[in-house]
mmCIF file of C-alpha atoms and ligand atoms in Angstrom:
data_model
loop_
_atom_site.group_PDB
_atom_site.id
_atom_site.type_symbol
_atom_site.label_atom_id
_atom_site.label_comp_id
_atom_site.label_asym_id
_atom_site.label_seq_id
_atom_site.Cartn_x
_atom_site.Cartn_y
_atom_site.Cartn_z
ATOM 1 C CA UNK A 30 11.252 7.124 -12.371
ATOM 2 C CA UNK A 31 8.469 8.077 -10.028
ATOM 3 C CA UNK A 32 7.900 5.459 -7.396
ATOM 4 C CA UNK A 33 5.571 6.356 -4.891
ATOM 5 C CA UNK A 34 4.498 4.335 -1.884
ATOM 6 C CA UNK A 35 1.284 4.991 -0.833
ATOM 7 C CA UNK A 36 0.872 4.119 2.731
ATOM 8 C CA UNK A 37 -1.710 3.983 5.585
ATOM 9 C CA UNK A 38 -3.839 2.000 7.942
ATOM 10 C CA UNK A 39 -6.526 -0.279 5.990
ATOM 11 C CA UNK A 40 -9.450 1.859 5.102
ATOM 12 C CA UNK A 41 -7.029 4.728 4.688
ATOM 13 C CA UNK A 42 -8.298 5.191 1.038
ATOM 14 C CA UNK A 43 -4.711 4.050 -0.847
ATOM 15 C CA UNK A 44 -6.969 2.096 -3.416
ATOM 16 C CA UNK A 45 -9.108 4.480 -4.181
ATOM 17 C CA UNK A 46 -6.426 7.475 -4.456
ATOM 18 C CA UNK A 47 -4.106 5.081 -6.188
ATOM 19 C CA UNK A 48 -6.394 4.310 -9.088
ATOM 20 C CA UNK A 49 -6.637 8.451 -9.414
ATOM 21 C CA UNK A 50 -2.812 8.962 -9.368
ATOM 22 C CA UNK A 51 -2.147 6.372 -12.220
ATOM 23 C CA UNK A 52 -3.727 8.210 -14.778
ATOM 24 C CA UNK A 53 -2.628 11.480 -13.753
ATOM 25 C CA UNK A 54 0.848 10.527 -13.315
ATOM 26 C CA UNK A 55 1.069 7.513 -15.970
ATOM 27 C CA UNK A 56 2.439 5.080 -13.348
ATOM 28 C CA UNK A 57 1.526 1.409 -12.564
ATOM 29 C CA UNK A 58 -0.403 0.529 -9.386
ATOM 30 C CA UNK A 59 0.816 -2.266 -7.653
ATOM 31 C CA UNK A 60 -1.522 -3.619 -4.795
ATOM 32 C CA UNK A 61 -0.133 -6.682 -2.940
ATOM 33 C CA UNK A 62 -3.575 -7.053 -1.640
ATOM 34 C CA UNK A 63 -5.360 -6.942 -5.216
ATOM 35 C CA UNK A 64 -2.742 -9.450 -6.381
ATOM 36 C CA UNK A 65 -3.622 -11.924 -3.646
ATOM 37 C CA UNK A 66 -7.228 -11.634 -4.015
ATOM 38 C CA UNK A 67 -6.929 -12.345 -7.434
ATOM 39 C CA UNK A 68 -4.576 -15.154 -6.635
ATOM 40 C CA UNK A 69 -7.295 -16.416 -4.369
ATOM 41 C CA UNK A 70 -10.123 -16.019 -7.190
ATOM 42 C CA UNK A 71 -7.850 -18.144 -9.284
ATOM 43 C CA UNK A 72 -6.972 -20.778 -6.886
ATOM 44 C CA UNK A 73 -3.559 -20.704 -7.452
ATOM 45 C CA UNK A 74 -1.160 -22.426 -4.772
ATOM 46 C CA UNK A 75 -0.037 -18.560 -3.872
ATOM 47 C CA UNK A 76 -3.757 -17.584 -3.414
ATOM 48 C CA UNK A 77 -4.399 -21.011 -1.382
ATOM 49 C CA UNK A 78 -1.362 -20.207 0.828
ATOM 50 C CA UNK A 79 -1.932 -16.199 1.348
ATOM 51 C CA UNK A 80 -5.980 -16.896 1.960
ATOM 52 C CA UNK A 81 -5.488 -18.342 5.495
ATOM 53 C CA UNK A 82 -3.467 -15.296 6.460
ATOM 54 C CA UNK A 83 -5.552 -12.612 4.662
ATOM 55 C CA UNK A 84 -9.222 -14.285 6.415
ATOM 56 C CA UNK A 85 -7.766 -13.541 9.765
ATOM 57 C CA UNK A 86 -6.190 -10.431 9.177
ATOM 58 C CA UNK A 87 -2.365 -11.152 9.395
ATOM 59 C CA UNK A 88 0.375 -10.534 7.019
ATOM 60 C CA UNK A 89 1.534 -12.698 4.801
ATOM 61 C CA UNK A 90 4.969 -14.483 5.110
ATOM 62 C CA UNK A 91 7.553 -11.821 4.297
ATOM 63 C CA UNK A 92 9.188 -13.894 1.794
ATOM 64 C CA UNK A 93 6.162 -14.978 -0.170
ATOM 65 C CA UNK A 94 4.860 -11.449 -0.560
ATOM 66 C CA UNK A 95 8.450 -9.826 -1.369
ATOM 67 C CA UNK A 96 9.259 -12.574 -3.997
ATOM 68 C CA UNK A 97 5.656 -11.891 -5.371
ATOM 69 C CA UNK A 98 6.428 -8.449 -5.827
ATOM 70 C CA UNK A 99 9.241 -8.459 -7.258
ATOM 71 C CA UNK A 100 7.651 -10.442 -10.257
ATOM 72 C CA UNK A 101 5.035 -7.647 -10.926
ATOM 73 C CA UNK A 102 7.400 -5.142 -11.183
ATOM 74 C CA UNK A 103 9.231 -7.167 -13.645
ATOM 75 C CA UNK A 104 6.462 -7.931 -15.638
ATOM 76 C CA UNK A 105 6.503 -3.966 -16.431
ATOM 77 C CA UNK A 106 10.052 -3.330 -17.662
ATOM 78 C CA UNK A 107 8.556 0.011 -19.521
ATOM 79 C CA UNK A 108 6.952 1.485 -16.608
ATOM 80 C CA UNK A 109 7.342 5.277 -15.806
ATOM 81 C CA UNK A 110 6.968 4.754 -12.035
ATOM 82 C CA UNK A 111 4.910 2.419 -9.868
ATOM 83 C CA UNK A 112 2.775 3.265 -7.160
ATOM 84 C CA UNK A 113 3.333 0.497 -4.279
ATOM 85 C CA UNK A 114 0.002 0.199 -2.237
ATOM 86 C CA UNK A 115 0.256 -2.230 0.505
ATOM 87 C CA UNK A 116 4.056 -2.842 0.309
ATOM 88 C CA UNK A 117 6.012 -2.936 2.007
ATOM 89 C CA UNK A 118 4.171 -3.508 4.957
ATOM 90 C CA UNK A 119 7.223 -4.515 7.497
ATOM 91 C CA UNK A 120 10.854 -3.243 7.747
ATOM 92 C CA UNK A 121 12.209 -6.211 5.942
ATOM 93 C CA UNK A 122 10.119 -5.323 3.079
ATOM 94 C CA UNK A 123 10.946 -2.063 2.958
ATOM 95 C CA UNK A 124 14.629 -3.300 2.815
ATOM 96 C CA UNK A 125 13.842 -5.794 0.002
ATOM 97 C CA UNK A 126 12.432 -3.322 -1.955
ATOM 98 C CA UNK A 127 15.148 -0.773 -1.591
ATOM 99 C CA UNK A 128 17.893 -3.611 -2.510
ATOM 100 C CA UNK A 129 15.559 -4.788 -5.622
ATOM 101 C CA UNK A 130 15.343 -1.188 -6.982
ATOM 102 C CA UNK A 131 18.848 -0.330 -6.546
ATOM 103 C CA UNK A 132 19.472 -3.167 -8.435
ATOM 104 C CA UNK A 133 17.654 -1.659 -10.768
ATOM 105 C CA UNK A 134 18.963 1.715 -11.086
ATOM 106 C CA UNK A 135 16.318 3.319 -9.339
ATOM 107 C CA UNK A 136 14.613 4.169 -5.775
ATOM 108 C CA UNK A 137 11.698 4.986 -3.775
ATOM 109 C CA UNK A 138 11.019 8.875 -4.648
ATOM 110 C CA UNK A 139 8.781 9.727 -1.995
ATOM 111 C CA UNK A 140 6.268 7.801 0.573
ATOM 112 C CA UNK A 141 2.878 9.616 1.087
ATOM 113 C CA UNK A 142 0.822 8.232 4.309
ATOM 114 C CA UNK A 143 -2.847 8.696 4.551
ATOM 115 C CA UNK A 144 -3.837 10.150 7.800
ATOM 116 C CA UNK A 145 -6.958 8.927 9.121
ATOM 117 C CA UNK A 146 -8.586 8.357 12.537
ATOM 118 C CA UNK A 147 -9.180 5.065 13.845
ATOM 119 C CA UNK A 148 -12.647 5.601 14.471
ATOM 120 C CA UNK A 149 -12.908 6.626 10.476
ATOM 121 C CA UNK A 150 -11.022 3.472 9.776
ATOM 122 C CA UNK A 151 -13.496 1.014 11.502
ATOM 123 C CA UNK A 152 -16.377 2.775 10.023
ATOM 124 C CA UNK A 153 -14.999 2.857 6.241
ATOM 125 C CA UNK A 154 -14.612 -0.938 6.273
ATOM 126 C CA UNK A 155 -17.864 -2.084 7.714
ATOM 127 C CA UNK A 156 -19.061 0.117 5.044
ATOM 128 C CA UNK A 157 -16.938 -1.051 2.311
ATOM 129 C CA UNK A 158 -17.513 -4.349 3.622
ATOM 130 C CA UNK A 159 -20.962 -4.467 2.898
ATOM 131 C CA UNK A 160 -20.364 -3.790 -0.414
ATOM 132 C CA UNK A 161 -16.891 -5.289 -1.796
ATOM 133 C CA UNK A 162 -18.012 -8.826 -0.281
ATOM 134 C CA UNK A 163 -14.366 -8.815 1.280
ATOM 135 C CA UNK A 164 -14.483 -11.409 3.959
ATOM 136 C CA UNK A 165 -11.848 -9.438 5.989
ATOM 137 C CA UNK A 166 -13.751 -6.224 5.644
ATOM 138 C CA UNK A 167 -17.021 -7.953 6.894
ATOM 139 C CA UNK A 168 -16.036 -9.016 10.622
ATOM 140 C CA UNK A 169 -15.303 -6.545 13.477
ATOM 141 C CA UNK A 170 -12.864 -8.645 15.079
ATOM 142 C CA UNK A 171 -11.011 -9.502 11.764
ATOM 143 C CA UNK A 172 -10.720 -5.545 11.306
ATOM 144 C CA UNK A 173 -9.827 -4.929 14.783
ATOM 145 C CA UNK A 174 -6.730 -7.437 14.384
ATOM 146 C CA UNK A 175 -5.540 -5.540 11.052
ATOM 147 C CA UNK A 176 -5.435 -2.227 12.760
ATOM 148 C CA UNK A 177 -3.196 -4.185 15.397
ATOM 149 C CA UNK A 178 -1.235 -5.349 12.798
ATOM 150 C CA UNK A 179 -0.701 -2.411 11.389
ATOM 151 C CA UNK A 180 0.222 -0.533 14.490
ATOM 152 C CA UNK A 181 2.665 -3.408 15.707
ATOM 153 C CA UNK A 182 4.310 -4.319 12.691
ATOM 154 C CA UNK A 183 3.410 -1.570 9.558
ATOM 155 C CA UNK A 184 3.613 1.693 11.420
ATOM 156 C CA UNK A 185 6.799 1.875 11.656
ATOM 157 C CA UNK A 186 7.772 1.688 7.965
ATOM 158 C CA UNK A 187 6.890 5.371 7.751
ATOM 159 C CA UNK A 188 10.452 5.984 10.007
ATOM 160 C CA UNK A 189 12.299 3.824 7.338
ATOM 161 C CA UNK A 190 11.388 6.406 5.025
ATOM 162 C CA UNK A 191 11.478 9.479 7.443
ATOM 163 C CA UNK A 192 15.176 9.006 8.159
ATOM 164 C CA UNK A 193 15.707 9.260 4.308
ATOM 165 C CA UNK A 194 13.935 12.293 4.097
ATOM 166 C CA UNK A 195 10.816 10.723 2.049
ATOM 167 C CA UNK A 196 8.076 10.500 4.558
ATOM 168 C CA UNK A 197 5.428 13.010 3.977
ATOM 169 C CA UNK A 198 1.689 12.846 5.946
ATOM 170 C CA UNK A 199 -1.267 13.751 4.272
ATOM 171 C CA UNK A 200 -4.581 14.629 5.657
ATOM 172 C CA UNK A 201 -7.142 11.477 4.775
ATOM 173 C CA UNK A 202 -9.899 12.935 6.130
ATOM 174 C CA UNK A 203 -12.362 14.623 3.464
ATOM 175 C CA UNK A 204 -13.725 14.526 0.174
ATOM 176 C CA UNK A 205 -11.966 11.729 -2.459
ATOM 177 C CA UNK A 206 -11.379 14.932 -4.760
ATOM 178 C CA UNK A 207 -10.090 16.842 -1.824
ATOM 179 C CA UNK A 208 -7.339 14.021 -1.000
ATOM 180 C CA UNK A 209 -6.703 13.805 -4.500
ATOM 181 C CA UNK A 210 -5.548 17.612 -4.540
ATOM 182 C CA UNK A 211 -3.596 17.177 -1.589
ATOM 183 C CA UNK A 212 -1.434 13.954 -2.951
ATOM 184 C CA UNK A 213 -0.934 15.367 -6.186
ATOM 185 C CA UNK A 214 -0.069 18.947 -4.646
ATOM 186 C CA UNK A 215 2.666 16.761 -3.070
ATOM 187 C CA UNK A 216 3.555 14.982 -5.838
ATOM 188 C CA UNK A 217 3.957 18.187 -7.953
ATOM 189 C CA UNK A 218 6.099 19.693 -5.218
ATOM 190 C CA UNK A 219 8.229 16.499 -5.039
ATOM 191 C CA UNK A 220 8.748 16.807 -8.817
ATOM 192 C CA UNK A 221 9.616 20.625 -8.740
ATOM 193 C CA UNK A 222 12.520 19.895 -6.176
ATOM 194 C CA UNK A 223 14.518 17.380 -8.095
HETATM 195 P P1 LIG B 29 -6.236 -3.128 3.515
HETATM 196 O O1 LIG B 29 -4.882 -2.400 3.189
HETATM 197 O O2 LIG B 29 -7.857 -2.522 3.257
HETATM 198 O O3 LIG B 29 -6.252 -3.940 5.010
HETATM 199 P P2 LIG B 29 -4.949 -4.712 1.652
HETATM 200 O O4 LIG B 29 -6.100 -5.116 0.439
HETATM 201 O O5 LIG B 29 -3.832 -3.992 0.889
HETATM 202 O O6 LIG B 29 -5.920 -4.354 2.517
HETATM 203 O O7 LIG B 29 -4.691 -6.179 1.699
HETATM 204 C C1 LIG B 29 -5.339 -7.188 2.702
HETATM 205 C C2 LIG B 29 -4.732 -8.438 3.291
HETATM 206 O O8 LIG B 29 -3.694 -8.508 2.071
HETATM 207 C C3 LIG B 29 -3.963 -7.729 4.046
HETATM 208 O O9 LIG B 29 -4.742 -7.897 5.475
HETATM 209 C C4 LIG B 29 -2.619 -8.841 4.657
HETATM 210 O O10 LIG B 29 -3.246 -10.290 5.210
HETATM 211 C C5 LIG B 29 -2.314 -9.085 2.783
HETATM 212 N N1 LIG B 29 -1.329 -8.047 2.692
HETATM 213 C C6 LIG B 29 -1.755 -7.005 1.677
HETATM 214 N N2 LIG B 29 -0.325 -6.949 1.245
HETATM 215 C C7 LIG B 29 0.439 -7.393 2.206
HETATM 216 C C8 LIG B 29 1.746 -7.211 2.478
HETATM 217 N N3 LIG B 29 2.849 -6.443 1.582
HETATM 218 N N4 LIG B 29 2.550 -8.136 3.378
HETATM 219 C C9 LIG B 29 1.938 -9.157 3.935
HETATM 220 N N5 LIG B 29 0.593 -9.166 3.896
HETATM 221 C C10 LIG B 29 0.002 -8.362 3.011
#
């Protein structure tokens, strides 16, 4: 299996690139943010619980997020691989994912981390807020909190994969196609190396 963690701060372009990568490599895209938003739209219990955290730009508790992610993986028993987008966002999530995948006889192949400056992130998120109607993109304070949460709780997840030699940084500045080429190049190199 080819299991990729697409990593990077809010607004780095993970969702956009994930959509392109899944069709090129025939993978299943699991975006925890998208799954939460679908639950909010459907007014499920999970959506109600997640909404207050998301609107404030905080993380949804690990226990809830991990359970949800594992259920989504289990919904795709025939997948050739997954792109995890927005997960893991904490070290306990990374540990849980490792254990869960190990139980299925697989593992994370590589973490690809999109590198984008903070100034560019804020610009992109505010722009997306106008178009997407996402409340957490429209408010500068919430954006600042998401970046703070990323720096304090999520950035360390890179170390988890780095010590396993699975971490790779990708320049996230440029056109969508340029960044896609860089990501595809990294995946193709990985595939040649195994
Ligand atoms: P972005 O990366 O652009 O901030 P996402 O769509 O990935 O947006 O996530 C939106 C929100 O959903 C996050 O700010 C957080 O509240 C919640 N969320 C998404 N993934 C996770 C996760 N793995 N753990 C906890 N909360 C999450």
